[in-house]
CSV table of C-alpha atoms in Angstrom, one decimal:
chain,number,residue,atom,x,y,z
A,1,MET,CA,122.0,104.7,121.3
A,2,SER,CA,120.6,104.2,117.8
A,3,THR,CA,121.4,100.6,117.6
A,4,SER,CA,119.6,100.0,121.1
A,5,LEU,CA,116.6,102.0,119.9
A,6,GLU,CA,116.3,100.0,116.7
A,7,ARG,CA,116.5,96.6,118.5
A,8,TYR,CA,113.7,97.8,120.8
A,9,THR,CA,111.8,99.1,117.9
A,10,ASP,CA,112.4,95.6,116.0
A,11,ARG,CA,111.1,93.7,118.8
A,12,PHE,CA,108.1,95.9,119.2
A,13,GLU,CA,107.0,95.5,115.6
A,14,GLN,CA,107.6,91.6,115.9
A,15,TYR,CA,105.3,91.6,118.9
A,16,ALA,CA,102.9,93.8,117.2
A,17,ASP,CA,102.7,91.6,114.2
A,18,ARG,CA,102.0,88.5,116.6
A,19,TYR,CA,99.9,90.2,118.9
A,20,PRO,CA,97.9,93.1,117.0
A,21,HIS,CA,94.6,93.0,119.0
A,22,VAL,CA,96.9,93.5,122.3
A,23,ILE,CA,98.6,96.5,120.8
A,24,ASP,CA,95.0,97.9,119.7
A,25,VAL,CA,93.7,97.8,123.2
A,26,VAL,CA,96.3,99.3,124.7
A,27,LEU,CA,96.4,102.4,122.4
A,28,VAL,CA,92.8,102.7,122.8
A,29,LEU,CA,93.0,102.5,126.6
A,30,ALA,CA,95.7,105.3,126.3
A,31,LEU,CA,93.6,107.6,123.9
A,32,MET,CA,90.6,107.3,126.4
A,33,GLY,CA,92.7,108.5,129.1
A,34,CYS,CA,94.0,111.2,127.0
A,35,ALA,CA,90.3,112.1,125.8
A,36,VAL,CA,88.9,112.2,129.3
A,37,LEU,CA,91.5,114.2,130.5
A,38,GLY,CA,91.2,116.6,127.7
A,39,SER,CA,87.6,117.0,128.6
A,40,ASN,CA,88.2,118.5,131.8
A,41,LEU,CA,90.6,121.5,130.7
A,42,THR,CA,89.2,124.8,130.3
A,43,LEU,CA,90.6,128.4,129.4
A,44,PRO,CA,91.8,130.2,132.5
A,45,GLY,CA,88.8,131.8,134.3
A,46,ALA,CA,86.2,129.7,132.3
A,47,GLN,CA,83.8,127.2,133.8
A,48,PRO,CA,83.6,123.6,132.6
A,49,PRO,CA,80.5,122.4,131.5
A,50,ASP,CA,78.0,120.4,133.7
A,51,GLN,CA,77.8,117.5,131.5
A,52,ASP,CA,81.0,115.6,132.9
A,53,LYS,CA,79.7,112.3,132.0
A,54,THR,CA,78.5,113.0,128.4
A,55,ALA,CA,82.3,113.5,127.7
A,56,THR,CA,83.5,110.5,128.9
A,57,VAL,CA,80.4,108.2,127.2
A,58,LEU,CA,81.3,110.3,123.7
A,59,MET,CA,85.0,109.7,124.1
A,60,GLY,CA,84.3,106.0,125.2
A,61,VAL,CA,82.2,105.5,122.0
A,62,SER,CA,84.8,107.0,119.9
A,63,CYS,CA,87.3,104.8,121.4
A,64,LEU,CA,85.6,101.8,121.1
A,65,ALA,CA,85.0,102.4,117.3
A,66,LEU,CA,88.9,102.8,116.9
A,67,LEU,CA,89.0,98.9,117.9
A,68,LYS,CA,87.6,98.2,114.1
A,69,TYR,CA,90.1,100.6,112.5
A,70,ARG,CA,91.6,97.7,110.6
A,71,SER,CA,88.6,96.4,109.0
A,72,HIS,CA,86.5,99.4,108.8
A,73,PRO,CA,88.5,102.7,108.6
A,74,ARG,CA,86.0,104.8,107.3
A,75,THR,CA,83.3,104.0,109.9
A,76,ALA,CA,86.1,104.6,112.9
A,77,VAL,CA,86.8,108.1,111.6
A,78,VAL,CA,83.2,108.9,111.0
A,79,VAL,CA,82.1,108.0,114.3
A,80,THR,CA,85.4,109.6,116.3
A,81,ALA,CA,84.6,112.8,114.5
A,82,VAL,CA,80.7,112.8,115.3
A,83,CYS,CA,81.6,112.2,118.6
A,84,THR,CA,84.4,114.9,119.0
A,85,VAL,CA,82.0,117.6,117.2
A,86,ILE,CA,79.1,116.9,119.6
A,87,ALA,CA,81.6,117.4,122.8
A,88,ILE,CA,82.7,120.6,121.3
A,89,VAL,CA,79.3,122.0,120.6
A,90,LEU,CA,78.3,121.0,124.1
A,91,GLY,CA,81.2,123.1,124.9
A,92,TYR,CA,84.0,121.4,125.8
A,93,LEU,CA,87.4,122.8,125.3
A,94,LEU,CA,89.2,121.8,122.0
A,95,THR,CA,92.5,120.6,122.7
A,96,PRO,CA,94.9,117.9,121.3
A,97,LEU,CA,94.2,115.6,124.0
A,98,LEU,CA,90.4,115.7,122.9
A,99,LEU,CA,91.2,115.4,119.3
A,100,GLY,CA,93.2,112.1,120.3
A,101,PRO,CA,90.8,109.7,118.9
A,102,VAL,CA,90.1,111.3,115.7
A,103,MET,CA,93.8,112.1,115.1
A,104,ALA,CA,94.4,108.5,115.7
A,105,ALA,CA,91.4,107.6,113.2
A,106,LEU,CA,92.6,110.0,110.7
A,107,TYR,CA,96.2,108.4,110.6
A,108,TRP,CA,94.9,105.0,110.2
A,109,LEU,CA,92.8,106.1,107.5
A,110,ALA,CA,95.6,107.5,105.7
A,111,THR,CA,97.7,104.5,106.1
A,112,LEU,CA,95.3,101.9,105.1
A,113,THR,CA,93.2,103.6,102.4
A,114,ASP,CA,93.9,105.3,99.2
A,115,ARG,CA,94.8,109.0,98.4
A,116,LYS,CA,91.4,110.3,97.2
A,117,THR,CA,89.6,108.4,100.2
A,118,THR,CA,91.9,110.4,102.6
A,119,ARG,CA,91.4,113.5,101.1
A,120,VAL,CA,87.6,113.5,100.8
A,121,PHE,CA,87.4,112.2,104.5
A,122,GLY,CA,90.0,114.4,105.8
A,123,GLY,CA,88.9,117.4,104.3
A,124,THR,CA,85.2,116.9,105.3
A,125,ILE,CA,86.3,116.1,109.0
A,126,MET,CA,88.8,119.1,109.2
A,127,ALA,CA,86.1,121.2,108.0
A,128,ALA,CA,83.4,120.2,110.4
A,129,LEU,CA,85.8,120.6,113.3
A,130,MET,CA,86.8,123.9,112.6
A,131,VAL,CA,83.1,124.8,111.9
A,132,ALA,CA,82.2,123.4,115.3
A,133,SER,CA,85.3,125.0,117.0
A,134,ALA,CA,84.0,128.5,115.6
A,135,VAL,CA,80.6,128.3,116.9
A,136,SER,CA,81.5,126.8,120.1
A,137,ASP,CA,81.0,128.8,123.3
A,138,SER,CA,84.3,127.5,125.1
A,139,MET,CA,86.4,129.5,123.1
A,140,ASP,CA,84.9,132.8,122.9
A,141,ARG,CA,87.6,134.5,124.5
A,142,LEU,CA,89.8,133.7,121.4
A,143,SER,CA,89.8,135.1,117.9
A,144,LEU,CA,88.3,133.4,115.1
A,145,VAL,CA,91.6,132.5,113.4
A,146,LEU,CA,93.0,131.0,116.3
A,147,ARG,CA,89.9,128.9,116.7
A,148,THR,CA,90.0,127.7,113.4
A,149,ILE,CA,94.0,127.6,112.6
A,150,GLY,CA,94.6,125.5,115.7
A,151,PRO,CA,92.3,122.4,114.6
A,152,PHE,CA,93.5,122.6,111.3
A,153,PHE,CA,97.3,121.8,111.9
A,154,TRP,CA,96.5,119.3,114.7
A,155,LEU,CA,94.4,117.4,112.1
A,156,LEU,CA,96.9,117.9,109.3
A,157,LEU,CA,99.7,116.2,111.3
A,158,PRO,CA,98.0,112.8,111.3
A,159,LEU,CA,96.9,112.8,107.6
A,160,ALA,CA,100.7,113.9,106.4
A,161,ALA,CA,102.1,110.9,109.0
A,162,GLY,CA,99.8,108.6,107.4
A,163,ASN,CA,100.4,109.5,104.2
A,164,MET,CA,104.2,109.2,104.8
A,165,THR,CA,103.4,105.7,106.4
A,166,ARG,CA,101.4,104.4,103.4
A,167,LEU,CA,103.8,105.7,100.9
A,168,ARG,CA,107.0,103.7,102.8
A,169,ARG,CA,105.1,100.7,103.0
A,170,ALA,CA,104.2,100.8,99.1
A,171,TYR,CA,108.0,101.5,98.5
A,172,LEU,CA,109.0,98.9,100.8
A,173,ALA,CA,106.5,96.3,98.9
A,174,SER,CA,107.9,97.2,95.6
A,175,VAL,CA,111.5,96.7,96.6
A,176,GLN,CA,110.5,93.1,97.9
A,177,ALA,CA,108.7,92.5,94.5
A,178,ARG,CA,111.6,93.6,92.6
A,179,ALA,CA,114.0,91.4,95.0
A,180,GLU,CA,111.6,88.3,94.4
A,181,HIS,CA,111.3,89.2,90.5
A,182,ALA,CA,115.1,89.0,90.4
A,183,GLU,CA,115.3,86.1,92.5
A,184,ARG,CA,112.8,84.4,90.0
A,185,THR,CA,114.6,85.5,87.1
A,186,ARG,CA,118.0,84.2,88.3
A,187,GLU,CA,116.5,80.9,88.9
A,188,GLU,CA,115.1,80.8,85.5
A,189,GLU,CA,118.1,81.7,84.1
A,190,ALA,CA,120.2,79.1,85.9
A,191,ARG,CA,117.7,76.6,84.7
A,192,LEU,CA,118.3,77.6,81.4
A,193,ARG,CA,122.0,77.5,81.4
A,194,VAL,CA,121.9,74.1,83.0
A,195,THR,CA,119.4,72.7,80.3
A,196,GLU,CA,122.0,74.3,77.6
A,197,GLU,CA,124.9,72.9,79.2
A,198,ARG,CA,123.3,69.3,79.2
A,199,MET,CA,122.8,69.8,75.5
A,200,ARG,CA,126.1,70.7,74.8
A,201,ILE,CA,127.5,67.6,77.1
A,202,ALA,CA,125.1,65.5,75.4
A,203,ARG,CA,126.4,66.4,71.9
A,204,GLU,CA,130.0,66.0,73.1
A,205,LEU,CA,129.3,62.5,74.6
A,206,HIS,CA,127.3,61.6,71.0
A,207,ASP,CA,130.5,62.4,69.0
A,208,VAL,CA,132.9,60.8,71.3
A,209,VAL,CA,130.9,57.6,72.1
A,210,ALA,CA,129.6,57.3,68.4
A,211,HIS,CA,132.8,57.8,66.7
A,212,HIS,CA,134.9,55.7,68.6
A,213,MET,CA,132.6,52.8,69.0
A,214,ALA,CA,131.8,52.7,65.1
A,215,LEU,CA,135.7,52.8,64.4
A,216,ALA,CA,135.9,50.0,67.1
A,217,ASN,CA,133.3,47.9,65.7
A,218,ALA,CA,134.5,48.2,62.2
A,219,GLN,CA,138.0,47.2,63.5
A,220,ALA,CA,136.5,44.5,65.4
A,221,GLY,CA,134.6,43.2,62.2
A,222,THR,CA,138.0,43.2,60.0
A,223,ALA,CA,139.9,41.5,62.5
A,224,ALA,CA,137.3,38.6,62.8
A,225,HIS,CA,137.2,38.5,58.8
A,226,LEU,CA,141.2,38.0,58.5
A,227,VAL,CA,142.1,36.2,61.7
A,228,LEU,CA,142.6,33.1,59.8
A,229,THR,CA,143.8,34.2,56.5
A,230,SER,CA,146.0,37.1,57.7
A,231,PRO,CA,147.2,37.1,61.0
A,232,GLN,CA,149.8,39.7,60.7
A,233,GLN,CA,147.2,42.3,59.7
A,234,THR,CA,144.9,41.0,62.2
A,235,LYS,CA,147.5,41.7,64.8
A,236,LYS,CA,148.1,45.5,63.6
A,237,ILE,CA,144.2,45.8,63.4
A,238,LEU,CA,143.6,44.5,67.1
A,239,THR,CA,146.8,46.7,68.2
A,240,ASP,CA,144.8,49.6,66.5
A,241,LEU,CA,141.4,48.5,68.2
A,242,THR,CA,143.4,48.9,71.6
A,243,GLY,CA,144.2,52.6,70.9
A,244,THR,CA,141.0,53.3,69.3
A,245,THR,CA,139.4,52.2,72.6
A,246,SER,CA,141.9,53.8,74.7
A,247,SER,CA,141.2,57.3,73.0
A,248,ALA,CA,137.7,56.7,73.6
A,249,LEU,CA,138.0,56.2,77.3
A,250,ARG,CA,140.3,59.1,77.7
A,251,GLU,CA,138.0,61.4,75.4
A,252,LEU,CA,134.9,60.0,77.5
A,253,LYS,CA,136.9,60.6,81.0
A,254,ALA,CA,137.7,64.0,79.9
A,255,THR,CA,133.9,64.9,78.7
A,256,LEU,CA,132.5,63.7,82.0
A,257,GLY,CA,135.1,65.8,83.7
A,258,LEU,CA,132.8,68.6,83.1
A,259,LEU,CA,130.5,67.5,85.5
A,260,ARG,CA,132.7,68.0,88.1
A,261,GLN,CA,133.0,71.0,90.4
A,262,ASN,CA,135.9,73.4,89.5
A,263,GLY,CA,137.1,73.0,93.3
A,264,ASP,CA,137.1,68.9,93.5
A,265,PRO,CA,140.3,67.9,94.2
A,266,ALA,CA,139.6,64.6,92.6
A,267,SER,CA,139.2,66.2,89.4
A,268,ALA,CA,141.7,65.6,86.7
A,269,SER,CA,144.0,68.4,85.1
A,270,LEU,CA,142.7,70.1,81.9
A,271,GLU,CA,143.8,69.3,78.6
A,272,PRO,CA,143.5,71.4,75.3
A,273,SER,CA,140.1,70.3,73.5
A,274,PRO,CA,140.5,68.4,70.4
A,275,GLY,CA,141.1,70.4,67.1
A,276,LEU,CA,142.0,70.1,63.3
A,277,ALA,CA,145.6,69.4,64.6
A,278,ARG,CA,144.2,65.9,65.3
A,279,LEU,CA,143.1,65.1,62.1
A,280,PRO,CA,146.0,62.8,61.1
A,281,GLU,CA,145.1,60.8,64.2
A,282,LEU,CA,141.3,60.6,63.0
A,283,VAL,CA,142.6,59.9,59.4
A,284,SER,CA,144.7,57.0,61.0
A,285,ALA,CA,141.8,55.7,62.9
A,286,CYS,CA,139.6,55.7,59.8
A,287,ALA,CA,142.4,53.4,58.0
A,288,SER,CA,142.4,51.0,60.2
A,289,ALA,CA,138.8,50.3,60.2
A,290,GLY,CA,139.0,50.0,56.3
A,291,LEU,CA,138.3,53.6,55.2
A,292,ALA,CA,140.7,55.6,53.3
A,293,VAL,CA,140.4,59.3,53.9
A,294,THR,CA,142.2,61.6,51.8
A,295,VAL,CA,142.2,65.3,53.5
A,296,SER,CA,143.1,68.4,51.2
A,297,THR,CA,143.7,72.0,52.1
A,298,THR,CA,143.0,75.0,49.8
A,299,GLY,CA,143.9,78.6,50.7
A,300,GLU,CA,146.2,79.9,53.4
A,301,PRO,CA,145.5,77.9,56.7
A,302,ARG,CA,144.9,80.4,59.8
A,303,ARG,CA,144.7,80.2,63.4
A,304,LEU,CA,141.3,79.2,64.3
A,305,SER,CA,139.4,80.2,67.8
A,306,PRO,CA,139.2,77.4,70.3
A,307,GLY,CA,135.3,77.0,69.9
A,308,VAL,CA,135.8,77.2,66.1
A,309,ASP,CA,138.7,74.3,66.0
A,310,LEU,CA,136.4,71.9,68.4
A,311,THR,CA,133.3,72.6,66.2
A,312,ALA,CA,135.3,71.9,63.1
A,313,PHE,CA,136.9,68.9,64.4
A,314,ARG,CA,133.7,67.3,65.8
A,315,ILE,CA,131.8,67.9,62.4
A,316,VAL,CA,134.6,65.9,60.5
A,317,GLN,CA,134.8,63.2,62.7
A,318,GLU,CA,130.8,62.8,63.0
A,319,ALA,CA,130.6,63.0,59.0
A,320,LEU,CA,133.6,60.3,59.0
A,321,THR,CA,132.0,58.4,61.5
A,322,ASN,CA,128.3,58.3,59.5
A,323,VAL,CA,130.5,57.2,56.6
A,324,SER,CA,132.1,54.5,58.1
A,325,LYS,CA,128.8,53.3,59.8
A,326,HIS,CA,126.4,53.6,56.8
A,327,ALA,CA,128.0,54.0,53.5
A,328,ALA,CA,129.3,50.8,51.7
A,329,VAL,CA,132.5,52.6,50.6
A,330,ASP,CA,136.0,52.6,51.3
A,331,SER,CA,137.3,56.0,50.8
A,332,ALA,CA,136.2,59.5,51.6
A,333,ARG,CA,137.3,63.0,51.2
A,334,VAL,CA,137.7,66.0,53.5
A,335,ARG,CA,138.5,69.2,51.7
A,336,LEU,CA,139.3,72.4,53.9
A,337,ALA,CA,138.9,75.7,52.4
A,338,TYR,CA,140.0,79.0,53.9
A,339,SER,CA,138.1,82.0,52.4
A,340,GLY,CA,138.2,85.2,53.6
A,341,SER,CA,136.8,85.3,57.2
A,342,ARG,CA,135.3,81.6,56.9
A,343,LEU,CA,136.5,78.0,56.6
A,344,LEU,CA,134.5,75.9,54.4
A,345,ILE,CA,134.6,72.1,55.2
A,346,THR,CA,133.3,69.7,52.9
A,347,VAL,CA,133.3,65.7,53.7
A,348,SER,CA,132.1,63.4,50.7
A,349,ASN,CA,132.2,60.1,49.5
A,350,ASP,CA,131.1,58.2,46.2
A,351,GLY,CA,128.8,55.5,47.5
A,352,PRO,CA,125.9,54.6,44.9
A,353,ASP,CA,122.7,56.3,46.0
A,354,THR,CA,121.1,52.7,46.0
A,355,ASN,CA,117.4,52.3,46.8
A,356,GLY,CA,117.1,56.0,48.0
A,357,THR,CA,119.7,55.7,50.9
A,358,LEU,CA,121.6,59.0,49.9
A,359,GLY,CA,124.9,57.5,49.0
A,360,GLY,CA,124.5,54.4,51.6
A,361,ILE,CA,123.6,56.5,54.7
A,362,ALA,CA,120.2,54.9,56.3
A,363,GLY,CA,116.9,56.5,56.0
A,364,ALA,CA,117.6,57.7,59.7
A,365,GLU,CA,120.5,60.0,58.5
A,366,ALA,CA,118.6,60.9,55.5
A,367,ALA,CA,115.6,62.4,57.6
A,368,GLU,CA,118.2,64.2,59.8
A,369,ALA,CA,119.7,65.8,56.6
A,370,ALA,CA,116.0,67.5,56.0
A,371,GLU,CA,116.1,71.0,57.2
A,372,ALA,CA,113.1,70.7,59.3
A,373,ALA,CA,114.0,67.1,60.7
A,374,ASP,CA,113.2,66.6,64.4
A,375,ALA,CA,114.7,63.9,66.7
A,376,VAL,CA,112.0,61.3,67.0
A,377,PRO,CA,112.5,57.8,68.6
A,378,GLY,CA,114.5,55.4,66.8
A,379,ARG,CA,116.1,58.0,64.6
A,380,GLY,CA,119.9,59.2,65.0
A,381,PHE,CA,121.3,62.4,66.0
A,382,GLY,CA,124.4,62.6,64.0
A,383,VAL,CA,123.3,65.3,61.3
A,384,MET,CA,121.3,67.2,63.7
A,385,GLY,CA,124.0,67.7,66.1
A,386,MET,CA,126.5,68.8,63.5
A,387,ARG,CA,124.2,71.4,62.4
A,388,GLU,CA,123.4,72.5,66.2
A,389,ARG,CA,127.3,72.8,66.7
A,390,ALA,CA,127.7,74.8,63.4
A,391,ARG,CA,124.9,77.1,64.4
A,392,THR,CA,126.1,77.6,67.8
A,393,ILE,CA,129.3,79.7,66.7
A,394,GLY,CA,127.4,81.5,63.8
A,395,GLY,CA,127.9,78.9,61.0
A,396,GLU,CA,125.9,77.0,58.4
A,397,LEU,CA,125.6,73.2,57.4
A,398,CYS,CA,124.2,71.4,54.9
A,399,ALA,CA,123.9,67.5,54.4
A,400,GLY,CA,122.6,65.8,51.4
A,401,PRO,CA,123.2,63.4,48.4
A,402,ARG,CA,125.5,64.5,45.6
A,403,PRO,CA,124.0,64.2,42.1
A,404,GLU,CA,126.6,62.2,40.9
A,405,GLY,CA,125.9,59.5,43.9
A,406,GLY,CA,126.9,59.5,47.5
A,407,PHE,CA,126.8,62.0,50.4
A,408,GLU,CA,128.3,65.2,51.0
A,409,VAL,CA,128.3,67.3,54.3
A,410,THR,CA,129.2,71.0,53.8
A,411,THR,CA,129.6,73.3,56.7
A,412,ALA,CA,131.0,77.3,56.5
A,413,LEU,CA,132.3,78.2,60.0
A,414,PRO,CA,133.5,81.6,60.9
A,415,LEU,CA,137.0,81.9,62.0
A,416,GLN,CA,136.4,84.3,64.7
A,417,PRO,CA,132.9,84.1,65.9
A,418,ALA,CA,131.6,86.9,68.2
A,419,ALA,CA,129.2,86.2,71.3
A,420,PRO,CA,128.7,82.3,71.1
A,421,GLU,CA,132.3,81.8,71.1
A,422,ALA,CA,132.5,81.7,74.8
A,423,ALA,CA,129.8,79.5,75.5
A,424,VAL,CA,131.2,76.8,73.1
A,425,GLY,CA,134.8,77.3,74.1
A,426,ALA,CA,134.1,77.0,77.6
A,427,THR,CA,131.6,74.0,77.7
A,428,ASP,CA,132.7,72.1,74.9
A,429,ALA,CA,136.6,71.9,75.7
A,430,PRO,CA,136.8,68.5,77.7
A,431,ALA,CA,138.5,68.7,81.1
A,432,GLY,CA,140.8,66.0,80.4
A,433,GLY,CA,142.6,63.5,82.5
A,434,GLU,CA,145.0,60.4,82.2
A,435,GLU,CA,144.2,57.5,80.0
A,436,SER,CA,142.1,54.9,81.9
């Protein structure tokens, strides 16, 4: 039963929203009929007034004024009240049917205007009708209390109903506004997360491509230089070059796997993200490119969280890539120091500080080493990317020339970061796959 009633109510509201003027005309005609019928009612034994047509004209004017209640609710309620007061003064019996137009006007006034307007107009009209009822000759047989208390409660009813309707509409509007605000907030948060994801994937691609391509370039150059004088060594270098390119393809495929959806059946299986355990592979690849890397560890090695492990490996990888690309040296040092709750990583080389290149690193990397450096067209992103990685997990990174010559990158990373860990571990962990 309730379901059917709700269905018909929804249909009526939809029709009313689509054809509001049709509903208004129907309601006004119904109120007109009630008012005319009410003007013909009298108390038992009393004679009706002689002005039958007068009541019809007054009720017709008041009902016509109701057609403008949407745009002029105050005018409509004043006109209907004046017509009703005149009818009561002329001797017509005050009944709920006669009060129908003014009750409807008060309801729409309370619905469409503010509370202060409703109190002012509603109180004034109620007082006027109560006074008219008190002095009317049609109700002489009733006591003064009955003549005044009846109109008071009949007119209070539409005011209360209109206030409830207005409050309900305000509540629904606020709920809708909150829902729209929540939807906008979710969309903005989604866009922000997409932007952060793009930045992390861009850093990962930069680390993978820059490192392996720099090593491949160095290996190819060394092989071309030794191809005639040392065929055996050239063969070994070319073999290492094959491994370097295969590793580059494997890591590139794993990184691009981040862009696949989790439910994609074509997506490759996951493999652990790289960490400091792969430093020997990194050292071997650098050695094949002509850069001898020495790794030393101080303090007791501890287990690193996945995000810190990945960040530490990528920073060492990027620093050694910069050395092989920009520094005119054949050796570099990597020092890992476990102290308290932090891991201190230092990557340095002894290249001469020639022509202000900061240990052989080109001016682009020197500009990146500045604390306030921004990415501009034509400059690299190596040092800036390392600094962003360190800050993501709560670490710090410094890069600059050494007093005795060369260049040094130093970073301090927490062993167990707090909140940022989830984002780094989840996003930077490559979705691996078989070697292509």
